[in-house]
Short mmCIF file of C-alpha atoms (C1' of nucleotides) in Angstrom, two decimals:
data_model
loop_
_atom_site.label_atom_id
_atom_site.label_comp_id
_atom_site.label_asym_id
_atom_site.label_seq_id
_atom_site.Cartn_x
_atom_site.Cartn_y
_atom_site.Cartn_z
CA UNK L 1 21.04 5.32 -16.34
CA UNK L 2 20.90 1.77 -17.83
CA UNK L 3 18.66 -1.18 -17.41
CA UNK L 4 21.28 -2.53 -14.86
CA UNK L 5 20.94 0.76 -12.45
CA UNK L 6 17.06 0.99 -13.01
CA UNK L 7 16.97 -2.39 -11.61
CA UNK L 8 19.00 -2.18 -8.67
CA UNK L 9 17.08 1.49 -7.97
CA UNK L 10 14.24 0.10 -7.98
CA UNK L 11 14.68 -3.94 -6.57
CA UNK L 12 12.76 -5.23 -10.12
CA UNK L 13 14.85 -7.76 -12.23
CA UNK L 14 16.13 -6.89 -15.24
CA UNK L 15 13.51 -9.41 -17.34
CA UNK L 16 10.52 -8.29 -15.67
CA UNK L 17 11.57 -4.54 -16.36
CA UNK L 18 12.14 -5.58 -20.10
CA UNK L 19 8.46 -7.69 -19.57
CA UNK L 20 6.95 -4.53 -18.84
CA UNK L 21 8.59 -2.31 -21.74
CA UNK L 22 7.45 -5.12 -23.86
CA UNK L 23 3.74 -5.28 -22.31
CA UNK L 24 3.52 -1.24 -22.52
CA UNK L 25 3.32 -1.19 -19.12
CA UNK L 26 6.87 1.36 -19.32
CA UNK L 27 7.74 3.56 -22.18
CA UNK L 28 11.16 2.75 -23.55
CA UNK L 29 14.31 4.61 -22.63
CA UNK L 30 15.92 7.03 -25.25
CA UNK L 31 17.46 4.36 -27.41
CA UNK L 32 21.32 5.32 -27.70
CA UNK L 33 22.78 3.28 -30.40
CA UNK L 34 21.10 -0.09 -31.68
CA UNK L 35 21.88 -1.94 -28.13
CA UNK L 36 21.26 0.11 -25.66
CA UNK L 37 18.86 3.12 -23.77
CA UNK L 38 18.78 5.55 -21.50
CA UNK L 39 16.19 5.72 -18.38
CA UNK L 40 15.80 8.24 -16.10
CA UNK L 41 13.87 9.39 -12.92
CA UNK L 42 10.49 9.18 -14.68
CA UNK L 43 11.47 5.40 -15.60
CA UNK L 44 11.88 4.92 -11.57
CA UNK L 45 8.90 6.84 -10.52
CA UNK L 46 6.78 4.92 -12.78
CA UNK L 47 8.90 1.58 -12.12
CA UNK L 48 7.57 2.58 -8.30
CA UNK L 49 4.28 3.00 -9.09
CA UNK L 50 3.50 -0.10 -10.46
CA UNK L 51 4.90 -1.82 -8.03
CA UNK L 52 2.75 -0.62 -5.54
CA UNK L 53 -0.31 -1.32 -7.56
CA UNK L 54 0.24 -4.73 -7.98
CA UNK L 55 1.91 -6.26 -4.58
CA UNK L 56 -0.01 -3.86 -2.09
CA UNK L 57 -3.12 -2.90 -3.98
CA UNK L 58 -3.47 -6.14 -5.59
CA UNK L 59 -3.96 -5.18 -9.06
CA UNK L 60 -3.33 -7.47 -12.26
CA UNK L 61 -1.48 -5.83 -14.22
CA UNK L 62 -4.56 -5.34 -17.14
CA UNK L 63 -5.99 -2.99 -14.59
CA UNK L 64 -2.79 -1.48 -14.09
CA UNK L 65 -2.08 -0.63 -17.65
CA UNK L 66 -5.95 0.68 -17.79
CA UNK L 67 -4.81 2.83 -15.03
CA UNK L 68 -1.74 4.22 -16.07
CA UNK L 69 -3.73 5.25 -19.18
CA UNK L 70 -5.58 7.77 -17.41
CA UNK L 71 -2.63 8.87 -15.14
CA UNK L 72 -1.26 9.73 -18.68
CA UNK L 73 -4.05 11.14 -19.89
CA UNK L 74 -3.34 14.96 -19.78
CA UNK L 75 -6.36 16.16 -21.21
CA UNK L 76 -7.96 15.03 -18.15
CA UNK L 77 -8.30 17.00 -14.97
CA UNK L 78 -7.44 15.67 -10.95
CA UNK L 79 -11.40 14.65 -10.95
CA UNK L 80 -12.59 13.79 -13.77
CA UNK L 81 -9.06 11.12 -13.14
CA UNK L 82 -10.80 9.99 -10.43
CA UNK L 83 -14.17 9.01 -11.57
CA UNK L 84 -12.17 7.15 -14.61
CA UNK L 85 -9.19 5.59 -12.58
CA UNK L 86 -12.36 3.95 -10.09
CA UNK L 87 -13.98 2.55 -13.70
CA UNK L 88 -10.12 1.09 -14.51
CA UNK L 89 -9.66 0.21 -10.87
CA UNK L 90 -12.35 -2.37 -10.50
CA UNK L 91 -13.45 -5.59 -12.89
CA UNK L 92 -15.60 -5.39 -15.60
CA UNK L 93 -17.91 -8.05 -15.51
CA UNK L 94 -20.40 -6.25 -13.35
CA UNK L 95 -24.19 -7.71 -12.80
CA UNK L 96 -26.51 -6.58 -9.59
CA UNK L 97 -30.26 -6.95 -9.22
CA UNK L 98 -32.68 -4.09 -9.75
CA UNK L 99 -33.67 -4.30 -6.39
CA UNK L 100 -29.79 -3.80 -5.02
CA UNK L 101 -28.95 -1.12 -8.07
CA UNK L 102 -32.28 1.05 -6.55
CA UNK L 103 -30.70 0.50 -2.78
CA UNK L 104 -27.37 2.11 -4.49
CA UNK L 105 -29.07 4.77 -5.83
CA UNK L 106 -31.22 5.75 -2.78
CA UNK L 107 -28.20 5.96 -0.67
CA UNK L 108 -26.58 8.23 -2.52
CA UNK L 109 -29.20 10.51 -2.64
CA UNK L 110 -29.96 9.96 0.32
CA UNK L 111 -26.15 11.08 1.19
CA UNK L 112 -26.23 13.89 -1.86
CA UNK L 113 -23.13 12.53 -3.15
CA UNK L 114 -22.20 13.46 -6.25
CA UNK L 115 -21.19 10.44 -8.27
CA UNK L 116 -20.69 9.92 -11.96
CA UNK L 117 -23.73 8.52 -13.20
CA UNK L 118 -22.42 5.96 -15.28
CA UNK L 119 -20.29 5.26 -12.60
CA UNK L 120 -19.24 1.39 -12.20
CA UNK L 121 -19.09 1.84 -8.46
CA UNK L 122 -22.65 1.65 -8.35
CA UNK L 123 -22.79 -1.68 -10.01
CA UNK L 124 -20.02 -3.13 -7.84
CA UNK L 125 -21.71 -1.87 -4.56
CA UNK L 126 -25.27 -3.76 -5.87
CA UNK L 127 -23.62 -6.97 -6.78
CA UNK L 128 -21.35 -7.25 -3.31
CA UNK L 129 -25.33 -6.29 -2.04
CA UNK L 130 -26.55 -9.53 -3.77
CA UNK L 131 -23.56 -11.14 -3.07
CA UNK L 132 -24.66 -10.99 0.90
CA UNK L 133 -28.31 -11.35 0.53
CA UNK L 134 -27.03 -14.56 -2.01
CA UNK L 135 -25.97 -16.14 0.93
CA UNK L 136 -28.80 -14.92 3.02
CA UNK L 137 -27.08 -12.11 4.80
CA UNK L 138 -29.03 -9.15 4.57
CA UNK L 139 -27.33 -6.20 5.43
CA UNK L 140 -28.99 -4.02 7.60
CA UNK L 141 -30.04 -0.38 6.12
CA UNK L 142 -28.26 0.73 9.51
CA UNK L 143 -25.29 -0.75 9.25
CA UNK L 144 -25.60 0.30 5.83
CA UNK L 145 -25.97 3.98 7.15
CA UNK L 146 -23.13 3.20 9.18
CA UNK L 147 -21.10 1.77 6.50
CA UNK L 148 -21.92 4.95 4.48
CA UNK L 149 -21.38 7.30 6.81
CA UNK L 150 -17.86 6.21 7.69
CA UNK L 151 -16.98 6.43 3.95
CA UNK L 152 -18.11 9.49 3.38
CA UNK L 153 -15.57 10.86 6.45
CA UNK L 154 -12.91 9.04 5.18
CA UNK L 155 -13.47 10.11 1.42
CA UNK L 156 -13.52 14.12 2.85
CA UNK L 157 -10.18 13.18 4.73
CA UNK L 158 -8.60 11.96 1.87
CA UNK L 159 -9.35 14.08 -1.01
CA UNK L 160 -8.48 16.90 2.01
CA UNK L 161 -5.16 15.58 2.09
CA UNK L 162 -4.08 15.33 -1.04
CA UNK L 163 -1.17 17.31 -2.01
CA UNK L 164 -1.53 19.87 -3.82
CA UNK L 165 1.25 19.66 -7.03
CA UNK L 166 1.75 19.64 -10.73
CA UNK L 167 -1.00 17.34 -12.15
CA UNK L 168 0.98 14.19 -12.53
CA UNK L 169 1.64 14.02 -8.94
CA UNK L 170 -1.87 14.90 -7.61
CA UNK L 171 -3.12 12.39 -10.20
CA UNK L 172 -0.04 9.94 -9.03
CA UNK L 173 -0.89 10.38 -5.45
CA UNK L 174 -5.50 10.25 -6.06
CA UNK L 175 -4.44 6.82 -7.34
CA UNK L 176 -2.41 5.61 -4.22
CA UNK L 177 -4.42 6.44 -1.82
CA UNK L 178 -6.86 5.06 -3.53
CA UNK L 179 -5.37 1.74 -4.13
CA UNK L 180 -3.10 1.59 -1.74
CA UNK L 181 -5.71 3.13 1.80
CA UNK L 182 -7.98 0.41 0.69
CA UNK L 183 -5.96 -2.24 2.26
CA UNK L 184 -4.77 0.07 4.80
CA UNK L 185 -8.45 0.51 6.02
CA UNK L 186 -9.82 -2.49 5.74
CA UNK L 187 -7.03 -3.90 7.94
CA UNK L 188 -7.34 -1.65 10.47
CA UNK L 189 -11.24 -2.64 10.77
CA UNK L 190 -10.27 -5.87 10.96
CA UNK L 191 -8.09 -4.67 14.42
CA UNK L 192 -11.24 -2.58 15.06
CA UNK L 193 -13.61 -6.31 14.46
CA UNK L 194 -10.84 -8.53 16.86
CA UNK L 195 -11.54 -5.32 19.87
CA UNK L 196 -15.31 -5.38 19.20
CA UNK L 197 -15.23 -8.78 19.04
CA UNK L 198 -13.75 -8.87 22.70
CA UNK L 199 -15.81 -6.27 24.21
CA UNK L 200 -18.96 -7.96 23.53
CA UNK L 201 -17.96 -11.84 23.90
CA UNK L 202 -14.79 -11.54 26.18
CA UNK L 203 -12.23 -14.08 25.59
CA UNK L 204 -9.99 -14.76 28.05
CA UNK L 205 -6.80 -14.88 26.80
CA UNK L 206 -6.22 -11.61 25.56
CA UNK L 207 -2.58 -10.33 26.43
CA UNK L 208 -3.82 -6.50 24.30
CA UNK X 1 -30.34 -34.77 -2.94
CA UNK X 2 -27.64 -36.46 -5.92
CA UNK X 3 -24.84 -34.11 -7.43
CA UNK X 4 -26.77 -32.99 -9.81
CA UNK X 5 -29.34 -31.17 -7.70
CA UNK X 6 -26.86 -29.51 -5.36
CA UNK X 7 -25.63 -28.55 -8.65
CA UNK X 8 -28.37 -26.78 -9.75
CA UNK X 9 -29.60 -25.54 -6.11
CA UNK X 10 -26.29 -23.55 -6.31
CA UNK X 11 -25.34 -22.83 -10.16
CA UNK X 12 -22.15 -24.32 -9.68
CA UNK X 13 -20.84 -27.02 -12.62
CA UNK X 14 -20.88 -30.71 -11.32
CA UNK X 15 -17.01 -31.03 -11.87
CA UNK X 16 -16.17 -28.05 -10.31
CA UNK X 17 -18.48 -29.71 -7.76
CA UNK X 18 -16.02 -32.87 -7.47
CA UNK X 19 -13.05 -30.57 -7.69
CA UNK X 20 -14.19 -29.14 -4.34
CA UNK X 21 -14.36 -32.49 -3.12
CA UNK X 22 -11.36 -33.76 -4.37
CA UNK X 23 -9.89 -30.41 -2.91
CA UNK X 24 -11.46 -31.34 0.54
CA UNK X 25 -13.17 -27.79 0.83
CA UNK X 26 -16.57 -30.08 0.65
CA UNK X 27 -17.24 -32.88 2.87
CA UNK X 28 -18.12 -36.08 0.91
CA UNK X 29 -21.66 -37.12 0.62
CA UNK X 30 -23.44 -39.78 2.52
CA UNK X 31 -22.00 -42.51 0.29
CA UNK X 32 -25.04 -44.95 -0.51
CA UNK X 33 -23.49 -47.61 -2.90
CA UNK X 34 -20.50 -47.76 -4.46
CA UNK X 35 -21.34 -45.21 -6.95
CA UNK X 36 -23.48 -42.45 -5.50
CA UNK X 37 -23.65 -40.15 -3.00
CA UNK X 38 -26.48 -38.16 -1.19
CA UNK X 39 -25.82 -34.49 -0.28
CA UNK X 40 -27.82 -32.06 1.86
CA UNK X 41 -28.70 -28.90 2.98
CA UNK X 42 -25.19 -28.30 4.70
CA UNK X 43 -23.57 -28.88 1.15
CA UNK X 44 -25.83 -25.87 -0.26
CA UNK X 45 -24.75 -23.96 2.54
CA UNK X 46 -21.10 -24.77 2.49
CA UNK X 47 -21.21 -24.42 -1.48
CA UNK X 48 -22.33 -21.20 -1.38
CA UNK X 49 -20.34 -20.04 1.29
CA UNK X 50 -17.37 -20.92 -0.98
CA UNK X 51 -18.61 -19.27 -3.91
CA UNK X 52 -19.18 -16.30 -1.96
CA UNK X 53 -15.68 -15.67 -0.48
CA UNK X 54 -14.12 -16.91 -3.51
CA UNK X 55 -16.24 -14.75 -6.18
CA UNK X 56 -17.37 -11.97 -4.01
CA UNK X 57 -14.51 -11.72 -1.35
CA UNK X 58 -11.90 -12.50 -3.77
CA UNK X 59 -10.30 -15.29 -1.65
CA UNK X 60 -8.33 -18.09 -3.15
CA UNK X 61 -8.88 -21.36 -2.54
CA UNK X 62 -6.29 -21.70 -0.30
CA UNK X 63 -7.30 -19.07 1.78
CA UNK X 64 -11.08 -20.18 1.76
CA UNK X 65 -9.44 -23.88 2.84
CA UNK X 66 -7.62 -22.17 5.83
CA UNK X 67 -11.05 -20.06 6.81
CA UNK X 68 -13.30 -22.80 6.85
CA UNK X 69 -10.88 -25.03 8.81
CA UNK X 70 -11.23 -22.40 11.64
CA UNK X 71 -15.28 -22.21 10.87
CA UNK X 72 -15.37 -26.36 11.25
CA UNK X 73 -13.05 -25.92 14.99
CA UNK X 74 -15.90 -26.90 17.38
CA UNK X 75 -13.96 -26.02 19.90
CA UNK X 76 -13.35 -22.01 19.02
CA UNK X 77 -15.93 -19.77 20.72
CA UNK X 78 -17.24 -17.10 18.02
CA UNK X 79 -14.42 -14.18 19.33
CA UNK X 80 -11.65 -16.72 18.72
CA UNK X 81 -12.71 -17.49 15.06
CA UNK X 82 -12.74 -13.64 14.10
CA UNK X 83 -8.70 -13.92 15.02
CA UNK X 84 -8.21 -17.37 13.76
CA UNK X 85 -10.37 -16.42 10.27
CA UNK X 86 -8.52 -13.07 10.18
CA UNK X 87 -5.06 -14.83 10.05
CA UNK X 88 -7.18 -17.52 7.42
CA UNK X 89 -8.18 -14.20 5.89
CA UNK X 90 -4.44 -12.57 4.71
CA UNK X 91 -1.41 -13.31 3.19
CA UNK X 92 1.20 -15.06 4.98
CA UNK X 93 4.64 -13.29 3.63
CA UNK X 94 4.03 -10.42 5.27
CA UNK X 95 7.43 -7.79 6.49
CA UNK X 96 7.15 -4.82 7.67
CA UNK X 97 10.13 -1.72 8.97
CA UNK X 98 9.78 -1.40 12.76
CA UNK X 99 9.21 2.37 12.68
CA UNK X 100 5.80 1.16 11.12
CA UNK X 101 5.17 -1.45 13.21
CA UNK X 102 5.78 0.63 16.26
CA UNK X 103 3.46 3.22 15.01
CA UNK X 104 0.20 0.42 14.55
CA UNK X 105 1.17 -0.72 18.09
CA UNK X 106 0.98 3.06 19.42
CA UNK X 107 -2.70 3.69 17.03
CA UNK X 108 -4.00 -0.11 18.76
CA UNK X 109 -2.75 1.61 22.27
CA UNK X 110 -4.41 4.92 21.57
CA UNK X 111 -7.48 3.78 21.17
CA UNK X 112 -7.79 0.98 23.54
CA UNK X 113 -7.74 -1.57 20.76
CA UNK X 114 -7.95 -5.34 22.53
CA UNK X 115 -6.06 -7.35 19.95
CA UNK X 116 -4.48 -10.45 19.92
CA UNK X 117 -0.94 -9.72 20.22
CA UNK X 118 -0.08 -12.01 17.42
CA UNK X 119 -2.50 -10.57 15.08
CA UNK X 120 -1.18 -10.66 11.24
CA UNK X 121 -2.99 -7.91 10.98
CA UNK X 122 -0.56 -5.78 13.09
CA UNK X 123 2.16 -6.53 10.38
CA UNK X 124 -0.10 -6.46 7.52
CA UNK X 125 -1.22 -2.77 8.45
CA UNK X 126 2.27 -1.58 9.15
CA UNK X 127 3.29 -3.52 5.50
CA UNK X 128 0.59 -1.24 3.61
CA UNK X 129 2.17 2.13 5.22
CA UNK X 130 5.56 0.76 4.25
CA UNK X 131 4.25 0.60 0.92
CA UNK X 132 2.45 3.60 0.76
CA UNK X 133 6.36 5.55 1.93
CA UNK X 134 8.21 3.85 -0.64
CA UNK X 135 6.49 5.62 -3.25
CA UNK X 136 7.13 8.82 -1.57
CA UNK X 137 3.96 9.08 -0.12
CA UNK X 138 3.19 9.68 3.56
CA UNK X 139 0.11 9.05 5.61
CA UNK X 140 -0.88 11.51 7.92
CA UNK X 141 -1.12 11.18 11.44
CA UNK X 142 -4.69 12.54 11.30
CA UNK X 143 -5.54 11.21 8.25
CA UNK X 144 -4.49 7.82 9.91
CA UNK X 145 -6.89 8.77 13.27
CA UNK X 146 -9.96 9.45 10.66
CA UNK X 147 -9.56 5.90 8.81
CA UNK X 148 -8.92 4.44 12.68
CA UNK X 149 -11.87 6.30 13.77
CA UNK X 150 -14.19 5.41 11.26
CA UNK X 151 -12.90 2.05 11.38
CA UNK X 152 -13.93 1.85 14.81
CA UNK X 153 -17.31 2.84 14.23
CA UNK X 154 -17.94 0.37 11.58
CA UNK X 155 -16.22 -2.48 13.07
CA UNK X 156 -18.72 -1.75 16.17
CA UNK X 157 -21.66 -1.62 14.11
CA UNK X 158 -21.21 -5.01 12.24
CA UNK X 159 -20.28 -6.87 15.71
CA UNK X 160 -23.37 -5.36 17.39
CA UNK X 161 -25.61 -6.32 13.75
CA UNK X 162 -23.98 -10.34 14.24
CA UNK X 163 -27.04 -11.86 14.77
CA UNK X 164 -27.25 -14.56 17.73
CA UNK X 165 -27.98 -17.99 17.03
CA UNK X 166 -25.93 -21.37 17.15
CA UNK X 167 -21.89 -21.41 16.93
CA UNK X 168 -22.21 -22.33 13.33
CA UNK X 169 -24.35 -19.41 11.50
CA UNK X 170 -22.97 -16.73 13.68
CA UNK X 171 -19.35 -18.15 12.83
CA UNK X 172 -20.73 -18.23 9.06
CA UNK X 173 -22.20 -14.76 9.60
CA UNK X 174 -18.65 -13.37 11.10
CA UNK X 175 -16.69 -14.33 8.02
CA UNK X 176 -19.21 -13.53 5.72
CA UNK X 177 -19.25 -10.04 6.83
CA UNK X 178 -15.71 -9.63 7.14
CA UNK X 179 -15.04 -11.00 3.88
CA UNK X 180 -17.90 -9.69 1.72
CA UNK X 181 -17.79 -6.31 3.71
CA UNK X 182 -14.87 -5.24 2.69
CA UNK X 183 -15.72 -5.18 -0.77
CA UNK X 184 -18.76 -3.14 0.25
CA UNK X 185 -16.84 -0.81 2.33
CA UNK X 186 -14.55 0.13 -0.52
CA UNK X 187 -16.90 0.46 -3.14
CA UNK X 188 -18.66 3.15 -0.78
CA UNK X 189 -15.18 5.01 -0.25
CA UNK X 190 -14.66 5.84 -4.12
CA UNK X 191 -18.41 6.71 -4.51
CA UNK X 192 -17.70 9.53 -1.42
CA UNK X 193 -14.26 9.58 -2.63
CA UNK X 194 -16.24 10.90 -6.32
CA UNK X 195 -18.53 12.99 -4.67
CA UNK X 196 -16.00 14.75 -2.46
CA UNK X 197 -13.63 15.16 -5.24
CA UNK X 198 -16.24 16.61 -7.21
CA UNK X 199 -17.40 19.14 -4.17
CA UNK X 200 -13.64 20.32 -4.44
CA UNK X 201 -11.73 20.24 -7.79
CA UNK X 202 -15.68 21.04 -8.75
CA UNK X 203 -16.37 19.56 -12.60
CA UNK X 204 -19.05 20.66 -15.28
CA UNK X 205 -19.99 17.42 -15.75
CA UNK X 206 -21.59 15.68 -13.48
CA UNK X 207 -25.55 15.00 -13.89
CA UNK X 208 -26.12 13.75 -10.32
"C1'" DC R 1 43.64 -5.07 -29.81
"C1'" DA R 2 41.54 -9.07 -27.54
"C1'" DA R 3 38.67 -10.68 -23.94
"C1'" DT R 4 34.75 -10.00 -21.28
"C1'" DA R 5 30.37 -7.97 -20.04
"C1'" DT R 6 26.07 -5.68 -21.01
"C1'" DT R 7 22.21 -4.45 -23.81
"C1'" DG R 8 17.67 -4.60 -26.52
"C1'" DG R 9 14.69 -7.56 -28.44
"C1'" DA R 10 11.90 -11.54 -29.03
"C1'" DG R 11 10.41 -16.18 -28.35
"C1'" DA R 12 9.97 -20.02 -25.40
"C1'" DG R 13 9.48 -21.96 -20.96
"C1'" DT R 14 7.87 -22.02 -15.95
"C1'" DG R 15 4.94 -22.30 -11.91
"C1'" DG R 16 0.76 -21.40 -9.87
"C1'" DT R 17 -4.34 -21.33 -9.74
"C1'" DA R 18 -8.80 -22.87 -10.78
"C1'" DC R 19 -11.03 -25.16 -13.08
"C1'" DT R 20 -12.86 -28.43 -17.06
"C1'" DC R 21 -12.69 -32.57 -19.68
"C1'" DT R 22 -12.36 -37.40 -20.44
"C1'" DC R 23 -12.79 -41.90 -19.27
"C1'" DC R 24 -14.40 -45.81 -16.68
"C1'" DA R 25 -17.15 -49.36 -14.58
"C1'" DA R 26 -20.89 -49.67 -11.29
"C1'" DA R 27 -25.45 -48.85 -10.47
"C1'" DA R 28 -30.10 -46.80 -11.05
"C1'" DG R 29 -33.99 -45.62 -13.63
"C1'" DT R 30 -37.34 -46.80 -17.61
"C1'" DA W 1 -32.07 -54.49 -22.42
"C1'" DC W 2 -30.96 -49.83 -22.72
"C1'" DT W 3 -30.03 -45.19 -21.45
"C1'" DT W 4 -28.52 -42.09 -17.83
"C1'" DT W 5 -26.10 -40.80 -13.82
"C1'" DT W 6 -22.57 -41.30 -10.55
"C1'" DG W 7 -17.92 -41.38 -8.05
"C1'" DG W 8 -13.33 -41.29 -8.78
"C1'" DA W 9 -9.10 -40.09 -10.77
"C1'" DG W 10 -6.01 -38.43 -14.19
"C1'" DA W 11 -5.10 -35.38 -17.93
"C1'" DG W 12 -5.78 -31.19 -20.21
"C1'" DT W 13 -6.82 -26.15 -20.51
"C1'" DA W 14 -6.62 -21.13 -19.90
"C1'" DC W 15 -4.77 -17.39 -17.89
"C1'" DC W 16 -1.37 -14.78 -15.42
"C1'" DA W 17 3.04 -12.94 -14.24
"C1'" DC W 18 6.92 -13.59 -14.77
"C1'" DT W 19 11.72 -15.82 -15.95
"C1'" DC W 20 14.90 -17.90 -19.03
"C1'" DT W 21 17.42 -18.38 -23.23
"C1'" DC W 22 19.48 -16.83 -27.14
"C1'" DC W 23 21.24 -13.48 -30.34
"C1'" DA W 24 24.06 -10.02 -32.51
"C1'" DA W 25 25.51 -5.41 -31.46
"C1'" DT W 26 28.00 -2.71 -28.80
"C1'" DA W 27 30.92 -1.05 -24.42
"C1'" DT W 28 34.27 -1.64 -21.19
"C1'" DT W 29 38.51 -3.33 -19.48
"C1'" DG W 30 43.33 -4.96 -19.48
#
DNA sequence: CAATATTGGAGAGTGGTACTCTCCAAAAGT
DNA sequence: ACTTTTGGAGAGTACCACTCTCCAATATTG
């Protein structure tokens, strides 16, 4: 197919399709003459994909390139894609406090995860840690526990699910649910929040 | 205090300082003269709540505007600010197919959710399954009932941890948790989401 | 065969966000 | 008298994610 069809499949104008052949973000079509290429179902797929990165899992599209990396990285296996699309997945300019970084690392011992060691998670878990006790919100080691427990269920649940598949799929779909659950679950506690919320301090005007 | 101190109480630059005022996210000091200003505790507080949802929650300054418009609304008791500071909290072009939105309406029903009918979160949930089909993949019904369930428990955990006090720092307290949460919520999903990985596609190299 | 449309490629331009800088005269501190 | 700080406002900056414009080289259509 050309450009033309590969935009109408997949609802992205033609310039920001030719944007993101020129940013790397694509790989080019089999040139066919000087003027023209060729794109095929890969071209959508991929077109797909980073769609759904950026408008529903937020991503820039840095972090989206750093992720597509390791989706194309075929020396690496399902996990080990895992543990390196998290470190592409979140920012890098990562500070916490000893204090928080020793929390992290209790917990998840604590919980006998098994976690990359060099694994940026931890970091990002500290500083959104300080970030609360920053504005003098400590958070309480049982809602912590809480917090904790609820993501390891979910985490079992999801990696359960996962299809099984050629690499590039299972790879394709670890990163979506990834991306993609995060705002899935953290809207749905929001619904939980607004029904706790009513329980405890009863409003009156709630039509359910 | 002058600028300069609240400047320094709260590491943030003096014109970014003015910005905020210009911006009206700050309320103007106690003018004394034509040329200065006295600030005060509720500045440090208010500053740092803003630094906190905008670096930690990852709120724009648009949406941090809309949020503490709803905080400031005297005359919201604490359950109608979650709503009102949820709708502050999200993106406002939201769509969504009706097969989704039926199915978040049935998952609020199932579990005796009491939400506000015109919750943006309704649509924003049914937007992120949307997304999550148009790249082919599906969410399962029970995968869905273990992120509603844990949900659930976590969203009951933080409303029972609010701790009491006037309007104002429980108010604070609710969007700081629902904002700054999040961020610890998901951090904890891809540690678990590591560790369960690792339990099941099992990897050589992984030292704890 | 002529007229029209499409393509790849590359550079320039746009719109939004969040600052950051510059300047000023008034006032305060020393 | 002199230096410093302030409020206020406008201009400038940096980054991001496009979006537009232009071109010559094809393809397609009548």
């Amino acid at each position: 197919m050309w450009i033309a069809e590969l935009s109408r499949r997949t609802d992205v104008p033609v310039p920001t399709i030719k944007y993101y052949l020129r940013e790397g973000l694509l790989a080019p079509g089999e040139a066919v003459g000087a003027t023209r290429s060729r794109y095929d179902e890969s071209h959508v797929r991929r077109l797909r994909l980073i769609r759904a990165l950026v408008e529903s899992g937020g991503l820039s599209l840095a972090r989206v390139r750093s992720v597509l990396a390791e989706v194309d990285e075929e020396s690496r296996d399902v996990h080990e894609v895992l543990g390196a699309a998290h470190g592409a997945l979140i920012p890098d300019d990562l500070t916490a406090t000893v204090e928080s970084r020793l929390r992290v690392d209790e917990l998840i011992a604590e919980h006998g995860w098994l976690v990359f060691a060099e694994s940026t998670d931890r970091i990002l878990l500290a500083g959104a840690l300080d970030a609360l006790e920053k504005v003098g919100y400590h958070l309480d080691d049982d809602l912590l526990q809480v917090y904790a427990k609820a993501a390891a269920e979910i985490a079992d649940a999801e990696v359960a699910h996962l299809p099984s598949g050629d690499r590039q799929s299972m790879v394709e779909a670890t990163v979506l649910v990834t991306a993609l659950g995060g705002p899935v679950l953290l809207a749905l506690r929001r619904l939980a929040q607004q029904s706790a919320s009513a329980k405890r301090y009863g409003s009156s005007h709630l039509p359910g």
